[in-house]
Amino acid sequence: MATASPLPMPMSQLCRAVTEWVESVRALTQPAEVQWCEGSAAERDGLIARLVREGQLLRLNPRHFPNCHLYRSDPGDVARVEHLTYVCTRSKADAGPNNNWLDPQAAHAKMRELFRGAMRSRTLYVIPYCMGPLDSPFARCGVEITDSAYVALNMLIMTRAGRAALERIERERTFVRGLHSVGELDPERRFIMHYPEELAIESFGSGYGGNALLGKKCHALRIASWQARAEGWLAEHMLIVGLRNRRGETHYLAAAFPSACGKTNLAMLIPPDSLPGWEVFTVGDDIAWLHPGADGRLWAINPEAGYFGVVPGTNRRTNRNAFEMIRRDTLFTNVALTADAQPWWEGLPAGTPQTDWRGRPYDPARGPAAHPNSRFTVDARRNPACSPQLNDPHGVPLSAIIFGGRRRELAPLVYEARDWAHGVLVGASMASQSTAAATGEVGVIRRDPMAMQPFCGYNFADYWRHWLEVGARLRQPPRIFHVNWFRQDSQGRFLWPGFGENLRVLAWMIERCAGRADARDGRIGLLPHPAGIDTRGLSLEPETLRALLAVDVPLWRQELAETRAYLGQYGERLPQELLHELDRSAAALAR
Ligand code: SAT
Ligand code: MN
């Protein structure tokens, strides 16, 4: 490998703030070389070739999976580490009870010692990137420094990275500083620190997606949510999807679900054959930045340029587009392998795993062959349903916002909030069964307001106030809905088929948005009449649909009491309006 790759521009034209910062990090971390990423295909190929040569990437079967590679992470580094993730604001109250907090000075001092000399004999990669279309007024730039070629490669897929981003930084003279080192991958020496007041991130000791691809959750959600509050917009953990109905109308929806609850599948939904005439366009699968427009509507951009999706469960039936999409030019992390070097994961109808995600001979007694949080990284343009609006600098106008989670019981298939303020309460009350996307126990119900519990960079009480304020500025706010695709019967069977069939529920929402469908007062909000959900071509018993749309009032009273207790921990800072909504909801259930 050559020493430092050429700078993407003559030194004199590079933003001084960037070069000075890179120099100070170089002095602290002592890398063997510095490589500036300029974002070319040749550079991507070079990184892949290097990783293959070093044995860190495995080339997959080129006949079936051309230009696809497998990366196996350290077995102890396979998910986000929320307990080691901190928001470091000067005042602890600004971070709120929803975040781990450290004083910024103390955090910097701790991290400085971890980073000292940490990149010896490694390459320091400098990745200037832009979150959002390069010409969008809503986009924001950052620079990640990392000593992991795998992280650099992911960032080059997931963001608009390289020369053009650096040019924008040069013009704007502001950027988020993200410093990352894999360190020794020691969980005892692993921290993900955020300094929203300084627009800075320091991440040490993990190479996993959400901990290490700093443009993603660290910048585009934790830091961006802070910026968004100051600037009057919202940074959200939401997919964005466009649906064209049989009338030829296109409606855009944004949906917030916790990690590994089907955002990518919904964003890439395939209409079932029994619902002809619909078309689906993916704008984004994980993060949405929402701006009130001059027209009084809420507009959404996807700040990312790729998908970092959960692999297990992906097949022709659950997500045909994703299944096709990840057959070329895809970076797999922690999947299993067949004897002929094809990737394998649970949920594939064919093939036999020979090697598990750790590279050991597969033994079912040791658990699944692919890690439950194994991932694919792929360029969004590979998606056959990719929306042409992905690069629209102003984004797309939202007709609806959807909140949801995994709930075995309680939450019906769908209901609609009475208005924006009620919708904010619906979002703030979200709870979901935990998944493998974060370390910790899987399947326990936990509070996850707006699916932002792990990602809101400031006090939730201030965040809900900000949501209410943004709504007050919208003359045509999106309608807000709540869905639950995961309701089960007493035997643990899912009541709703999910996947492409979810379009039937989205179709009702769109009819609501267009003012063509009525709804009934279901006491927790507005519910469809059973006839409002088109079930033609679906073998769903009428009783099952009734059960899916049923509201168990005593259980909901209990839920509301739990929500009140949960919100109570935010104390005085909680907006009064949210408490009023809670009282209104309680009154509706008391009738
Ligand atoms: O690990 S990521 O945060 O990138 C994916 C997720 O958990 O949503
Ligand atoms: Mn996510």
PDB file of C-alpha atoms in Angstrom, residues 67-244:
ATOM      1  CA  ASN A  67     -18.744  -8.449  -6.093  1.00  0.00           C
ATOM      2  CA  CYS A  68     -20.154  -9.509  -2.708  1.00  0.00           C
ATOM      3  CA  HIS A  69     -18.010  -9.950   0.396  1.00  0.00           C
ATOM      4  CA  LEU A  70     -18.300 -11.306   3.895  1.00  0.00           C
ATOM      5  CA  TYR A  71     -16.879  -9.615   6.944  1.00  0.00           C
ATOM      6  CA  ARG A  72     -16.828 -11.440  10.274  1.00  0.00           C
ATOM      7  CA  SER A  73     -16.745  -9.120  13.236  1.00  0.00           C
ATOM      8  CA  ASP A  74     -15.264  -9.911  16.595  1.00  0.00           C
ATOM      9  CA  PRO A  75     -17.871 -12.200  18.234  1.00  0.00           C
ATOM     10  CA  GLY A  76     -18.177  -9.758  21.128  1.00  0.00           C
ATOM     11  CA  ASP A  77     -18.869  -6.805  18.852  1.00  0.00           C
ATOM     12  CA  VAL A  78     -22.096  -7.491  16.995  1.00  0.00           C
ATOM     13  CA  ALA A  79     -24.602  -4.821  18.085  1.00  0.00           C
ATOM     14  CA  ARG A  80     -25.009  -1.321  19.431  1.00  0.00           C
ATOM     15  CA  VAL A  81     -23.952  -0.873  23.052  1.00  0.00           C
ATOM     16  CA  GLU A  82     -26.499   1.469  24.561  1.00  0.00           C
ATOM     17  CA  HIS A  83     -25.078   1.181  28.079  1.00  0.00           C
ATOM     18  CA  LEU A  84     -21.732   2.500  26.785  1.00  0.00           C
ATOM     19  CA  THR A  85     -23.243   5.322  24.716  1.00  0.00           C
ATOM     20  CA  TYR A  86     -23.201   8.803  26.254  1.00  0.00           C
ATOM     21  CA  VAL A  87     -24.503  12.275  25.551  1.00  0.00           C
ATOM     22  CA  CYS A  88     -22.042  14.763  27.041  1.00  0.00           C
ATOM     23  CA  THR A  89     -23.719  18.118  27.484  1.00  0.00           C
ATOM     24  CA  ARG A  90     -22.552  20.802  29.918  1.00  0.00           C
ATOM     25  CA  SER A  91     -25.765  20.423  31.868  1.00  0.00           C
ATOM     26  CA  LYS A  92     -26.821  16.891  32.770  1.00  0.00           C
ATOM     27  CA  ALA A  93     -30.484  17.878  32.560  1.00  0.00           C
ATOM     28  CA  ASP A  94     -30.067  18.714  28.866  1.00  0.00           C
ATOM     29  CA  ALA A  95     -29.172  15.066  28.159  1.00  0.00           C
ATOM     30  CA  GLY A  96     -32.208  13.967  30.182  1.00  0.00           C
ATOM     31  CA  PRO A  97     -33.143  10.716  31.921  1.00  0.00           C
ATOM     32  CA  ASN A  98     -33.212   9.056  28.483  1.00  0.00           C
ATOM     33  CA  ASN A  99     -29.426   9.295  28.063  1.00  0.00           C
ATOM     34  CA  ASN A 100     -26.284   8.209  29.847  1.00  0.00           C
ATOM     35  CA  TRP A 101     -24.433  11.387  30.678  1.00  0.00           C
ATOM     36  CA  LEU A 102     -20.852  12.417  31.342  1.00  0.00           C
ATOM     37  CA  ASP A 103     -19.380  15.865  31.808  1.00  0.00           C
ATOM     38  CA  PRO A 104     -17.787  16.853  28.449  1.00  0.00           C
ATOM     39  CA  GLN A 105     -14.398  17.670  30.018  1.00  0.00           C
ATOM     40  CA  ALA A 106     -14.274  14.364  31.853  1.00  0.00           C
ATOM     41  CA  ALA A 107     -15.377  12.450  28.766  1.00  0.00           C
ATOM     42  CA  HIS A 108     -12.767  14.136  26.553  1.00  0.00           C
ATOM     43  CA  ALA A 109     -10.046  13.389  29.096  1.00  0.00           C
ATOM     44  CA  LYS A 110     -11.051   9.722  29.282  1.00  0.00           C
ATOM     45  CA  MET A 111     -11.221   9.368  25.504  1.00  0.00           C
ATOM     46  CA  ARG A 112      -7.941  11.167  24.947  1.00  0.00           C
ATOM     47  CA  GLU A 113      -6.138   8.501  26.943  1.00  0.00           C
ATOM     48  CA  LEU A 114      -7.847   5.740  24.966  1.00  0.00           C
ATOM     49  CA  PHE A 115      -6.973   7.344  21.628  1.00  0.00           C
ATOM     50  CA  ARG A 116      -3.359   8.109  22.559  1.00  0.00           C
ATOM     51  CA  GLY A 117      -1.194   6.012  20.223  1.00  0.00           C
ATOM     52  CA  ALA A 118      -4.224   3.865  19.339  1.00  0.00           C
ATOM     53  CA  MET A 119      -3.577   3.913  15.571  1.00  0.00           C
ATOM     54  CA  ARG A 120       0.093   2.847  15.666  1.00  0.00           C
ATOM     55  CA  SER A 121       0.905   0.694  12.637  1.00  0.00           C
ATOM     56  CA  ARG A 122      -2.594   1.342  11.274  1.00  0.00           C
ATOM     57  CA  THR A 123      -3.963   3.529   8.481  1.00  0.00           C
ATOM     58  CA  LEU A 124      -5.943   6.590   9.496  1.00  0.00           C
ATOM     59  CA  TYR A 125      -8.763   7.121   7.016  1.00  0.00           C
ATOM     60  CA  VAL A 126     -10.291  10.582   6.615  1.00  0.00           C
ATOM     61  CA  ILE A 127     -13.836  10.382   5.265  1.00  0.00           C
ATOM     62  CA  PRO A 128     -15.568  13.665   4.476  1.00  0.00           C
ATOM     63  CA  TYR A 129     -19.253  12.907   4.024  1.00  0.00           C
ATOM     64  CA  CYS A 130     -22.559  14.584   3.412  1.00  0.00           C
ATOM     65  CA  MET A 131     -25.790  13.391   5.033  1.00  0.00           C
ATOM     66  CA  GLY A 132     -28.497  14.185   2.483  1.00  0.00           C
ATOM     67  CA  PRO A 133     -28.320  15.137  -1.193  1.00  0.00           C
ATOM     68  CA  LEU A 134     -25.170  17.164  -1.868  1.00  0.00           C
ATOM     69  CA  ASP A 135     -27.186  20.124  -3.154  1.00  0.00           C
ATOM     70  CA  SER A 136     -29.858  20.020  -0.437  1.00  0.00           C
ATOM     71  CA  PRO A 137     -30.251  22.928   1.960  1.00  0.00           C
ATOM     72  CA  PHE A 138     -31.295  20.296   4.520  1.00  0.00           C
ATOM     73  CA  ALA A 139     -28.125  18.190   4.186  1.00  0.00           C
ATOM     74  CA  ARG A 140     -25.382  18.394   6.817  1.00  0.00           C
ATOM     75  CA  CYS A 141     -21.747  17.395   6.516  1.00  0.00           C
ATOM     76  CA  GLY A 142     -19.285  15.614   8.711  1.00  0.00           C
ATOM     77  CA  VAL A 143     -15.826  14.130   8.650  1.00  0.00           C
ATOM     78  CA  GLU A 144     -15.149  10.713  10.147  1.00  0.00           C
ATOM     79  CA  ILE A 145     -11.647   9.679  11.038  1.00  0.00           C
ATOM     80  CA  THR A 146     -11.314   5.932  11.528  1.00  0.00           C
ATOM     81  CA  ASP A 147      -8.601   3.293  11.683  1.00  0.00           C
ATOM     82  CA  SER A 148     -10.901   0.611  10.263  1.00  0.00           C
ATOM     83  CA  ALA A 149     -10.934  -0.019   6.509  1.00  0.00           C
ATOM     84  CA  TYR A 150     -14.202  -1.929   7.013  1.00  0.00           C
ATOM     85  CA  VAL A 151     -15.784   1.154   8.585  1.00  0.00           C
ATOM     86  CA  ALA A 152     -14.405   3.354   5.783  1.00  0.00           C
ATOM     87  CA  LEU A 153     -15.875   0.992   3.196  1.00  0.00           C
ATOM     88  CA  ASN A 154     -19.270   1.048   4.914  1.00  0.00           C
ATOM     89  CA  MET A 155     -19.241   4.850   5.141  1.00  0.00           C
ATOM     90  CA  LEU A 156     -18.453   5.081   1.427  1.00  0.00           C
ATOM     91  CA  ILE A 157     -21.604   3.040   0.735  1.00  0.00           C
ATOM     92  CA  MET A 158     -23.867   4.583   3.378  1.00  0.00           C
ATOM     93  CA  THR A 159     -23.118   8.263   2.762  1.00  0.00           C
ATOM     94  CA  ARG A 160     -22.261  10.649  -0.058  1.00  0.00           C
ATOM     95  CA  ALA A 161     -18.590  10.655   0.816  1.00  0.00           C
ATOM     96  CA  GLY A 162     -15.433  12.117  -0.621  1.00  0.00           C
ATOM     97  CA  ARG A 163     -14.420  15.085  -2.706  1.00  0.00           C
ATOM     98  CA  ALA A 164     -17.864  16.635  -3.218  1.00  0.00           C
ATOM     99  CA  ALA A 165     -18.615  16.514   0.509  1.00  0.00           C
ATOM    100  CA  LEU A 166     -15.270  18.129   1.267  1.00  0.00           C
ATOM    101  CA  GLU A 167     -16.040  20.901  -1.196  1.00  0.00           C
ATOM    102  CA  ARG A 168     -19.313  21.554   0.581  1.00  0.00           C
ATOM    103  CA  ILE A 169     -17.512  21.642   3.930  1.00  0.00           C
ATOM    104  CA  GLU A 170     -15.042  24.102   2.430  1.00  0.00           C
ATOM    105  CA  ARG A 171     -17.970  26.351   1.437  1.00  0.00           C
ATOM    106  CA  GLU A 172     -19.958  26.001   4.666  1.00  0.00           C
ATOM    107  CA  ARG A 173     -17.017  25.884   7.066  1.00  0.00           C
ATOM    108  CA  THR A 174     -18.896  23.699   9.497  1.00  0.00           C
ATOM    109  CA  PHE A 175     -18.927  19.936   9.959  1.00  0.00           C
ATOM    110  CA  VAL A 176     -19.484  17.267  12.574  1.00  0.00           C
ATOM    111  CA  ARG A 177     -16.201  15.810  13.813  1.00  0.00           C
ATOM    112  CA  GLY A 178     -16.372  12.050  14.288  1.00  0.00           C
ATOM    113  CA  LEU A 179     -13.313  10.294  15.641  1.00  0.00           C
ATOM    114  CA  HIS A 180     -13.332   6.515  15.676  1.00  0.00           C
ATOM    115  CA  SER A 181     -10.880   3.765  16.535  1.00  0.00           C
ATOM    116  CA  VAL A 182     -11.587   0.081  16.908  1.00  0.00           C
ATOM    117  CA  GLY A 183      -8.980   0.078  19.695  1.00  0.00           C
ATOM    118  CA  GLU A 184      -8.527  -3.500  20.873  1.00  0.00           C
ATOM    119  CA  LEU A 185     -12.278  -4.282  20.632  1.00  0.00           C
ATOM    120  CA  ASP A 186     -12.226  -4.690  24.382  1.00  0.00           C
ATOM    121  CA  PRO A 187     -15.771  -4.271  25.743  1.00  0.00           C
ATOM    122  CA  GLU A 188     -14.213  -2.868  28.923  1.00  0.00           C
ATOM    123  CA  ARG A 189     -12.590  -0.109  26.885  1.00  0.00           C
ATOM    124  CA  ARG A 190     -15.536   0.749  24.635  1.00  0.00           C
ATOM    125  CA  PHE A 191     -17.348   4.099  24.660  1.00  0.00           C
ATOM    126  CA  ILE A 192     -19.485   6.028  22.201  1.00  0.00           C
ATOM    127  CA  MET A 193     -19.435   9.701  23.252  1.00  0.00           C
ATOM    128  CA  HIS A 194     -21.493  12.529  21.773  1.00  0.00           C
ATOM    129  CA  TYR A 195     -20.846  16.226  22.327  1.00  0.00           C
ATOM    130  CA  PRO A 196     -23.823  17.929  20.662  1.00  0.00           C
ATOM    131  CA  GLU A 197     -22.719  21.407  21.804  1.00  0.00           C
ATOM    132  CA  GLU A 198     -19.410  20.885  19.971  1.00  0.00           C
ATOM    133  CA  LEU A 199     -20.843  18.913  17.017  1.00  0.00           C
ATOM    134  CA  ALA A 200     -18.401  16.138  17.894  1.00  0.00           C
ATOM    135  CA  ILE A 201     -18.398  12.355  18.365  1.00  0.00           C
ATOM    136  CA  GLU A 202     -15.727  10.088  19.838  1.00  0.00           C
ATOM    137  CA  SER A 203     -16.156   6.338  19.464  1.00  0.00           C
ATOM    138  CA  PHE A 204     -13.651   3.776  20.712  1.00  0.00           C
ATOM    139  CA  GLY A 205     -13.481   0.005  20.963  1.00  0.00           C
ATOM    140  CA  SER A 206     -16.162  -1.203  18.549  1.00  0.00           C
ATOM    141  CA  GLY A 207     -16.309  -1.691  14.783  1.00  0.00           C
ATOM    142  CA  TYR A 208     -20.049  -2.430  14.667  1.00  0.00           C
ATOM    143  CA  GLY A 209     -22.415  -0.343  12.476  1.00  0.00           C
ATOM    144  CA  GLY A 210     -24.304   1.900  14.853  1.00  0.00           C
ATOM    145  CA  ASN A 211     -21.251   2.294  17.105  1.00  0.00           C
ATOM    146  CA  ALA A 212     -18.739   2.974  14.352  1.00  0.00           C
ATOM    147  CA  LEU A 213     -20.340   4.310  11.155  1.00  0.00           C
ATOM    148  CA  LEU A 214     -20.503   7.720  12.743  1.00  0.00           C
ATOM    149  CA  GLY A 215     -22.572   9.346  10.000  1.00  0.00           C
ATOM    150  CA  LYS A 216     -25.464   7.060  10.865  1.00  0.00           C
ATOM    151  CA  LYS A 217     -26.979   6.968  14.344  1.00  0.00           C
ATOM    152  CA  CYS A 218     -24.313   9.135  16.029  1.00  0.00           C
ATOM    153  CA  HIS A 219     -24.493  12.039  13.585  1.00  0.00           C
ATOM    154  CA  ALA A 220     -27.764  11.690  11.672  1.00  0.00           C
ATOM    155  CA  LEU A 221     -29.798  11.072  14.843  1.00  0.00           C
ATOM    156  CA  ARG A 222     -28.053  12.018  18.103  1.00  0.00           C
ATOM    157  CA  ILE A 223     -26.173  15.114  16.948  1.00  0.00           C
ATOM    158  CA  ALA A 224     -28.720  16.012  14.246  1.00  0.00           C
ATOM    159  CA  SER A 225     -31.671  15.828  16.658  1.00  0.00           C
ATOM    160  CA  TRP A 226     -29.910  18.468  18.773  1.00  0.00           C
ATOM    161  CA  GLN A 227     -29.212  20.659  15.726  1.00  0.00           C
ATOM    162  CA  ALA A 228     -32.766  20.122  14.523  1.00  0.00           C
ATOM    163  CA  ARG A 229     -34.244  21.471  17.738  1.00  0.00           C
ATOM    164  CA  ALA A 230     -32.149  24.625  17.498  1.00  0.00           C
ATOM    165  CA  GLU A 231     -33.024  25.059  13.816  1.00  0.00           C
ATOM    166  CA  GLY A 232     -36.718  24.101  13.859  1.00  0.00           C
ATOM    167  CA  TRP A 233     -36.790  20.652  12.221  1.00  0.00           C
ATOM    168  CA  LEU A 234     -36.807  16.984  13.282  1.00  0.00           C
ATOM    169  CA  ALA A 235     -34.227  14.187  12.901  1.00  0.00           C
ATOM    170  CA  GLU A 236     -36.080  10.884  13.219  1.00  0.00           C
ATOM    171  CA  HIS A 237     -35.552   7.112  13.235  1.00  0.00           C
ATOM    172  CA  MET A 238     -37.970   6.623  10.332  1.00  0.00           C
ATOM    173  CA  LEU A 239     -38.214   4.991   6.954  1.00  0.00           C
ATOM    174  CA  ILE A 240     -39.713   7.018   4.102  1.00  0.00           C
ATOM    175  CA  VAL A 241     -41.821   5.289   1.461  1.00  0.00           C
ATOM    176  CA  GLY A 242     -43.871   6.507  -1.489  1.00  0.00           C
ATOM    177  CA  LEU A 243     -47.045   4.631  -2.481  1.00  0.00           C
ATOM    178  CA  ARG A 244     -48.842   5.164  -5.773  1.00  0.00           C
TER     179      ARG A 244
END
